[in-house]
Amino acid sequence: MAYQTINPTTNELLKTYANHTDADIEAALDTAHKLYKSQWSKGPIQPRLQVLERLADLIDARKEELARIATVEMGKLISDARDEVWIIAEIARYYARNAEKFLAPSKIDSQLGEAWVENHPIGVLLAVEPWNFPYYQLMRVFAPAIAAGNPVVAKHASIVPHCASVFEELVNEAGAPKGAWKNLFITSTQVANIIADERVQGAAMTGSEGAGSAIAAQAGKYLKKSTLEMGGNDVFVVLDDADLEKAVEIGVFSRLHISGQECICAKRFVLHENIADEFLARFTTAMATVTIGDPLDESTKLGPLSSAEAVKGLSKQVERALQNGATLHLGGKAIAGKGNFFEPTILTDVTRDNPAYFEEFFGPVAQIYVVKSDDEAVELANDSRYGLAGAVFSQNIERAKSLASRIETGAVWINTFASTAPELPFGGVKRSGYGRELSELGIKEFVNQKLVLVAKS
Ligand SMILES: NC(=O)C1=CN([C@@H]2O[C@H](COP(=O)(O)OP(=O)(O)OC[C@H]3O[C@@H](n4cnc5c(N)ncnc54)[C@H](OP(=O)(O)O)[C@@H]3O)[C@@H](O)[C@H]2O)C=CC1
Ligand SMILES: CCCCCC(=O)O
């Protein structure tokens, strides 16, 4: 696969990056493994945390430049790109300031003697990451890994090589030793070979089910720990006592965030029948009037999809949904002209025998469902192969909490949109994957939680 920067707003090829060779991979793994065996990985944590502090400061200093690189390379709004640059600095600082506490030994009361659990690094990790949050997906792996002492080799998506390169540049400038983080422009086959390598002890992947399944299968074959964060088909439940104005505003924002290319965002709108018509009318007006255009323009609210292939795939997916009985309530087509633009789209009457009922639409396409009760809302929410996140809108918090607890996902948000923060665990169940990133849970995914016990004398 070619690593290329193609501006999704203009479809202009800006740069092609050379792939790394097998010899480059061997050198990267040798350097990373030697670093893992060194005092740097196994010794005091502070030198590693100081790298994260310096990295956060470097990111802050280059915020506008980094944001623009992401927008030009994958098309997210410049304001969203700034937000992403901001949060990766926050993630670096979060682990710089909390990892020592998270990884400190924890005592166990045992009749057998004095016992405790220590947390040790396990070795070189592989990160395989997608393009939709081109810096955030990398920092989500790097920060806890370096804090714990695990070196990382990384394969980023082939459409964001500039983001991948500048991230590695920042890590090196922050003083990380060679081997702490190495970006590799490589193929899927080379990814499989890296997973099989005895120096590699784990794999963290975010992306599609297909890629996740291939990586998890290879990791399983070689008995390596893996974490997967894959697709989602999140519900956005609006109950009959919801603040409709707020629900509409947040629903439009969530569905169109990153041009709808976000795993945790509103995709299946589940509306109580008492408010369904009113919500749909307001939602349709808002979706139909968003400003579509150049993501570098501060007034734009919907930019392009990440690639021409993404537009083709989404167009076919919408067409298939309509052929299987869905009603096109708004939009439905790619926007003619330069760039990868797609109309804000609303589908209704998606029945369970329509393939679209079980499909994630990775673009500005909302599916509308109407339910008669809370139980029906929960049943529909859980009638999915995915289990990543979801949102519930009600002014009765106890009612919303009850639904949140019954929805089978890794997260549920009440009266707000799904988002992320360093202290909040991120991940899902079912075909959305397994494992958690961020928070104290994330740093413990790839450590050896070792029991030590001193027998009673
Ligand atoms: N959970 C999340 O945050 C995200 C989920 N997705 C899901 O992925 C779908 C498609 O997005 P897309 O970016 O194409 O996701 P992909 O899964 O195709 O890409 C994610 C990463 O995996 C790599 N990859 C793809 N196939 C393999 C393989 N067989 N072995 C090893 N690595 C592989 C990709 O490399 P390359 O780019 O070179 O193909 C990329 O680095 C979306 O519809 C969405 O469901 C996408 C983005 C984010
Ligand atoms: C808000 C950050 C989300 C990143 C991963 C995703 O859901 O696409």
PDB file of N, CA and C in Angstrom, residues 183-242:
ATOM      1  N   ASN A 183       7.967   4.766  13.672  1.00  0.00           N
ATOM      2  CA  ASN A 183       6.914   4.695  12.666  1.00  0.00           C
ATOM      3  C   ASN A 183       7.430   3.891  11.471  1.00  0.00           C
ATOM      4  N   LEU A 184       6.582   2.997  10.971  1.00  0.00           N
ATOM      5  CA  LEU A 184       6.983   2.167   9.831  1.00  0.00           C
ATOM      6  C   LEU A 184       5.930   2.249   8.733  1.00  0.00           C
ATOM      7  N   PHE A 185       6.356   2.637   7.554  1.00  0.00           N
ATOM      8  CA  PHE A 185       5.466   2.633   6.392  1.00  0.00           C
ATOM      9  C   PHE A 185       5.551   1.237   5.774  1.00  0.00           C
ATOM     10  N   ILE A 186       4.615   0.377   6.176  1.00  0.00           N
ATOM     11  CA  ILE A 186       4.721  -1.041   5.818  1.00  0.00           C
ATOM     12  C   ILE A 186       3.378  -1.595   5.358  1.00  0.00           C
ATOM     13  N   THR A 187       3.441  -2.826   4.854  1.00  0.00           N
ATOM     14  CA  THR A 187       2.229  -3.478   4.334  1.00  0.00           C
ATOM     15  C   THR A 187       1.586  -4.360   5.408  1.00  0.00           C
ATOM     16  N   SER A 188       0.389  -4.831   5.099  1.00  0.00           N
ATOM     17  CA  SER A 188      -0.317  -5.723   6.028  1.00  0.00           C
ATOM     18  C   SER A 188       0.476  -6.993   6.270  1.00  0.00           C
ATOM     19  N   THR A 189       1.126  -7.500   5.219  1.00  0.00           N
ATOM     20  CA  THR A 189       1.930  -8.720   5.373  1.00  0.00           C
ATOM     21  C   THR A 189       3.078  -8.490   6.345  1.00  0.00           C
ATOM     22  N   GLN A 190       3.714  -7.334   6.209  1.00  0.00           N
ATOM     23  CA  GLN A 190       4.816  -7.013   7.121  1.00  0.00           C
ATOM     24  C   GLN A 190       4.284  -6.842   8.551  1.00  0.00           C
ATOM     25  N   VAL A 191       3.055  -6.345   8.696  1.00  0.00           N
ATOM     26  CA  VAL A 191       2.438  -6.254  10.025  1.00  0.00           C
ATOM     27  C   VAL A 191       2.327  -7.652  10.620  1.00  0.00           C
ATOM     28  N   ALA A 192       1.842  -8.591   9.819  1.00  0.00           N
ATOM     29  CA  ALA A 192       1.689  -9.966  10.314  1.00  0.00           C
ATOM     30  C   ALA A 192       3.033 -10.547  10.734  1.00  0.00           C
ATOM     31  N   ASN A 193       4.080 -10.268   9.971  1.00  0.00           N
ATOM     32  CA  ASN A 193       5.418 -10.787  10.306  1.00  0.00           C
ATOM     33  C   ASN A 193       5.934 -10.171  11.611  1.00  0.00           C
ATOM     34  N   ILE A 194       5.623  -8.900  11.821  1.00  0.00           N
ATOM     35  CA  ILE A 194       6.058  -8.240  13.055  1.00  0.00           C
ATOM     36  C   ILE A 194       5.364  -8.873  14.264  1.00  0.00           C
ATOM     37  N   ILE A 195       4.067  -9.146  14.115  1.00  0.00           N
ATOM     38  CA  ILE A 195       3.328  -9.774  15.231  1.00  0.00           C
ATOM     39  C   ILE A 195       3.929 -11.124  15.581  1.00  0.00           C
ATOM     40  N   ALA A 196       4.402 -11.834  14.541  1.00  0.00           N
ATOM     41  CA  ALA A 196       4.973 -13.177  14.757  1.00  0.00           C
ATOM     42  C   ALA A 196       6.358 -13.121  15.386  1.00  0.00           C
ATOM     43  N   ASP A 197       7.011 -11.981  15.314  1.00  0.00           N
ATOM     44  CA  ASP A 197       8.387 -11.875  15.803  1.00  0.00           C
ATOM     45  C   ASP A 197       8.440 -12.041  17.322  1.00  0.00           C
ATOM     46  N   GLU A 198       9.397 -12.868  17.793  1.00  0.00           N
ATOM     47  CA  GLU A 198       9.418 -13.187  19.237  1.00  0.00           C
ATOM     48  C   GLU A 198       9.775 -11.975  20.098  1.00  0.00           C
ATOM     49  N   ARG A 199      10.294 -10.921  19.500  1.00  0.00           N
ATOM     50  CA  ARG A 199      10.605  -9.723  20.293  1.00  0.00           C
ATOM     51  C   ARG A 199       9.360  -8.873  20.568  1.00  0.00           C
ATOM     52  N   VAL A 200       8.290  -9.148  19.835  1.00  0.00           N
ATOM     53  CA  VAL A 200       7.060  -8.364  19.981  1.00  0.00           C
ATOM     54  C   VAL A 200       6.109  -9.091  20.925  1.00  0.00           C
ATOM     55  N   GLN A 201       5.597  -8.349  21.918  1.00  0.00           N
ATOM     56  CA  GLN A 201       4.802  -8.998  22.967  1.00  0.00           C
ATOM     57  C   GLN A 201       3.330  -8.589  22.953  1.00  0.00           C
ATOM     58  N   GLY A 202       2.952  -7.638  22.090  1.00  0.00           N
ATOM     59  CA  GLY A 202       1.550  -7.240  22.097  1.00  0.00           C
ATOM     60  C   GLY A 202       1.223  -6.364  20.899  1.00  0.00           C
ATOM     61  N   ALA A 203      -0.078  -6.257  20.610  1.00  0.00           N
ATOM     62  CA  ALA A 203      -0.537  -5.440  19.473  1.00  0.00           C
ATOM     63  C   ALA A 203      -1.778  -4.654  19.878  1.00  0.00           C
ATOM     64  N   ALA A 204      -1.750  -3.369  19.597  1.00  0.00           N
ATOM     65  CA  ALA A 204      -2.903  -2.494  19.839  1.00  0.00           C
ATOM     66  C   ALA A 204      -3.390  -1.994  18.490  1.00  0.00           C
ATOM     67  N   MET A 205      -4.667  -2.189  18.192  1.00  0.00           N
ATOM     68  CA  MET A 205      -5.173  -1.811  16.882  1.00  0.00           C
ATOM     69  C   MET A 205      -6.474  -1.055  16.992  1.00  0.00           C
ATOM     70  N   THR A 206      -6.640  -0.046  16.184  1.00  0.00           N
ATOM     71  CA  THR A 206      -7.910   0.673  16.030  1.00  0.00           C
ATOM     72  C   THR A 206      -8.217   0.742  14.545  1.00  0.00           C
ATOM     73  N   GLY A 207      -9.463   0.362  14.200  1.00  0.00           N
ATOM     74  CA  GLY A 207      -9.824   0.406  12.783  1.00  0.00           C
ATOM     75  C   GLY A 207     -10.995  -0.496  12.503  1.00  0.00           C
ATOM     76  N   SER A 208     -10.984  -1.114  11.351  1.00  0.00           N
ATOM     77  CA  SER A 208     -12.138  -1.905  10.909  1.00  0.00           C
ATOM     78  C   SER A 208     -12.130  -3.306  11.483  1.00  0.00           C
ATOM     79  N   GLU A 209     -13.288  -3.952  11.395  1.00  0.00           N
ATOM     80  CA  GLU A 209     -13.378  -5.356  11.820  1.00  0.00           C
ATOM     81  C   GLU A 209     -12.431  -6.234  11.022  1.00  0.00           C
ATOM     82  N   GLY A 210     -12.339  -5.968   9.722  1.00  0.00           N
ATOM     83  CA  GLY A 210     -11.490  -6.819   8.878  1.00  0.00           C
ATOM     84  C   GLY A 210     -10.049  -6.779   9.326  1.00  0.00           C
ATOM     85  N   ALA A 211      -9.557  -5.565   9.514  1.00  0.00           N
ATOM     86  CA  ALA A 211      -8.160  -5.424   9.943  1.00  0.00           C
ATOM     87  C   ALA A 211      -7.991  -5.970  11.355  1.00  0.00           C
ATOM     88  N   GLY A 212      -8.965  -5.660  12.212  1.00  0.00           N
ATOM     89  CA  GLY A 212      -8.885  -6.119  13.597  1.00  0.00           C
ATOM     90  C   GLY A 212      -8.883  -7.623  13.696  1.00  0.00           C
ATOM     91  N   SER A 213      -9.715  -8.247  12.890  1.00  0.00           N
ATOM     92  CA  SER A 213      -9.795  -9.709  12.911  1.00  0.00           C
ATOM     93  C   SER A 213      -8.474 -10.331  12.448  1.00  0.00           C
ATOM     94  N   ALA A 214      -7.898  -9.753  11.413  1.00  0.00           N
ATOM     95  CA  ALA A 214      -6.622 -10.282  10.894  1.00  0.00           C
ATOM     96  C   ALA A 214      -5.518 -10.132  11.935  1.00  0.00           C
ATOM     97  N   ILE A 215      -5.474  -8.988  12.585  1.00  0.00           N
ATOM     98  CA  ILE A 215      -4.425  -8.728  13.574  1.00  0.00           C
ATOM     99  C   ILE A 215      -4.636  -9.596  14.820  1.00  0.00           C
ATOM    100  N   ALA A 216      -5.890  -9.678  15.252  1.00  0.00           N
ATOM    101  CA  ALA A 216      -6.174 -10.481  16.456  1.00  0.00           C
ATOM    102  C   ALA A 216      -5.887 -11.955  16.204  1.00  0.00           C
ATOM    103  N   ALA A 217      -6.195 -12.419  14.992  1.00  0.00           N
ATOM    104  CA  ALA A 217      -5.945 -13.835  14.654  1.00  0.00           C
ATOM    105  C   ALA A 217      -4.452 -14.124  14.688  1.00  0.00           C
ATOM    106  N   GLN A 218      -3.666 -13.244  14.120  1.00  0.00           N
ATOM    107  CA  GLN A 218      -2.209 -13.427  14.098  1.00  0.00           C
ATOM    108  C   GLN A 218      -1.646 -13.329  15.513  1.00  0.00           C
ATOM    109  N   ALA A 219      -2.160 -12.379  16.276  1.00  0.00           N
ATOM    110  CA  ALA A 219      -1.691 -12.247  17.667  1.00  0.00           C
ATOM    111  C   ALA A 219      -2.066 -13.505  18.454  1.00  0.00           C
ATOM    112  N   GLY A 220      -3.270 -14.002  18.214  1.00  0.00           N
ATOM    113  CA  GLY A 220      -3.679 -15.226  18.907  1.00  0.00           C
ATOM    114  C   GLY A 220      -2.825 -16.408  18.523  1.00  0.00           C
ATOM    115  N   LYS A 221      -2.516 -16.498  17.238  1.00  0.00           N
ATOM    116  CA  LYS A 221      -1.683 -17.616  16.759  1.00  0.00           C
ATOM    117  C   LYS A 221      -0.325 -17.620  17.459  1.00  0.00           C
ATOM    118  N   TYR A 222       0.209 -16.426  17.710  1.00  0.00           N
ATOM    119  CA  TYR A 222       1.533 -16.338  18.349  1.00  0.00           C
ATOM    120  C   TYR A 222       1.454 -15.983  19.833  1.00  0.00           C
ATOM    121  N   LEU A 223       0.240 -16.126  20.389  1.00  0.00           N
ATOM    122  CA  LEU A 223       0.007 -15.948  21.827  1.00  0.00           C
ATOM    123  C   LEU A 223       0.487 -14.582  22.325  1.00  0.00           C
ATOM    124  N   LYS A 224       0.133 -13.548  21.578  1.00  0.00           N
ATOM    125  CA  LYS A 224       0.469 -12.165  21.967  1.00  0.00           C
ATOM    126  C   LYS A 224      -0.822 -11.473  22.425  1.00  0.00           C
ATOM    127  N   LYS A 225      -0.743 -10.669  23.480  1.00  0.00           N
ATOM    128  CA  LYS A 225      -1.894  -9.891  23.952  1.00  0.00           C
ATOM    129  C   LYS A 225      -2.261  -8.856  22.899  1.00  0.00           C
ATOM    130  N   SER A 226      -3.564  -8.656  22.685  1.00  0.00           N
ATOM    131  CA  SER A 226      -3.974  -7.589  21.755  1.00  0.00           C
ATOM    132  C   SER A 226      -5.132  -6.799  22.348  1.00  0.00           C
ATOM    133  N   THR A 227      -5.251  -5.557  21.908  1.00  0.00           N
ATOM    134  CA  THR A 227      -6.444  -4.749  22.202  1.00  0.00           C
ATOM    135  C   THR A 227      -6.983  -4.248  20.858  1.00  0.00           C
ATOM    136  N   LEU A 228      -8.308  -4.254  20.747  1.00  0.00           N
ATOM    137  CA  LEU A 228      -8.943  -3.845  19.490  1.00  0.00           C
ATOM    138  C   LEU A 228     -10.003  -2.795  19.770  1.00  0.00           C
ATOM    139  N   GLU A 229      -9.942  -1.697  19.013  1.00  0.00           N
ATOM    140  CA  GLU A 229     -11.013  -0.693  19.068  1.00  0.00           C
ATOM    141  C   GLU A 229     -11.523  -0.527  17.651  1.00  0.00           C
ATOM    142  N   MET A 230     -12.705  -1.079  17.399  1.00  0.00           N
ATOM    143  CA  MET A 230     -13.153  -1.137  16.002  1.00  0.00           C
ATOM    144  C   MET A 230     -14.414  -0.302  15.806  1.00  0.00           C
ATOM    145  N   GLY A 231     -15.255  -0.733  14.846  1.00  0.00           N
ATOM    146  CA  GLY A 231     -16.392   0.103  14.516  1.00  0.00           C
ATOM    147  C   GLY A 231     -17.447   0.150  15.610  1.00  0.00           C
ATOM    148  N   GLY A 232     -18.400   1.010  15.408  1.00  0.00           N
ATOM    149  CA  GLY A 232     -19.521   1.123  16.333  1.00  0.00           C
ATOM    150  C   GLY A 232     -20.755   1.525  15.566  1.00  0.00           C
ATOM    151  N   ASN A 233     -21.910   1.289  16.152  1.00  0.00           N
ATOM    152  CA  ASN A 233     -23.161   1.746  15.528  1.00  0.00           C
ATOM    153  C   ASN A 233     -24.017   2.341  16.635  1.00  0.00           C
ATOM    154  N   ASP A 234     -23.480   3.378  17.238  1.00  0.00           N
ATOM    155  CA  ASP A 234     -24.013   3.926  18.472  1.00  0.00           C
ATOM    156  C   ASP A 234     -25.427   4.476  18.327  1.00  0.00           C
ATOM    157  N   VAL A 235     -26.245   4.182  19.345  1.00  0.00           N
ATOM    158  CA  VAL A 235     -27.582   4.778  19.369  1.00  0.00           C
ATOM    159  C   VAL A 235     -27.525   6.170  19.994  1.00  0.00           C
ATOM    160  N   PHE A 236     -28.443   6.985  19.581  1.00  0.00           N
ATOM    161  CA  PHE A 236     -28.651   8.322  20.143  1.00  0.00           C
ATOM    162  C   PHE A 236     -30.127   8.339  20.528  1.00  0.00           C
ATOM    163  N   VAL A 237     -30.401   7.948  21.786  1.00  0.00           N
ATOM    164  CA  VAL A 237     -31.782   7.750  22.242  1.00  0.00           C
ATOM    165  C   VAL A 237     -32.369   9.066  22.739  1.00  0.00           C
ATOM    166  N   VAL A 238     -33.506   9.469  22.196  1.00  0.00           N
ATOM    167  CA  VAL A 238     -34.174  10.697  22.629  1.00  0.00           C
ATOM    168  C   VAL A 238     -35.527  10.307  23.217  1.00  0.00           C
ATOM    169  N   LEU A 239     -35.645  10.390  24.540  1.00  0.00           N
ATOM    170  CA  LEU A 239     -36.875  10.003  25.218  1.00  0.00           C
ATOM    171  C   LEU A 239     -37.881  11.139  25.186  1.00  0.00           C
ATOM    172  N   ASP A 240     -39.112  10.833  25.575  1.00  0.00           N
ATOM    173  CA  ASP A 240     -40.179  11.820  25.388  1.00  0.00           C
ATOM    174  C   ASP A 240     -40.093  12.988  26.371  1.00  0.00           C
ATOM    175  N   ASP A 241     -39.175  12.886  27.358  1.00  0.00           N
ATOM    176  CA  ASP A 241     -39.002  14.021  28.291  1.00  0.00           C
ATOM    177  C   ASP A 241     -37.661  14.719  28.069  1.00  0.00           C
ATOM    178  N   ALA A 242     -37.066  14.516  26.894  1.00  0.00           N
ATOM    179  CA  ALA A 242     -35.760  15.124  26.597  1.00  0.00           C
ATOM    180  C   ALA A 242     -35.903  16.605  26.272  1.00  0.00           C
TER     181      ALA A 242
END
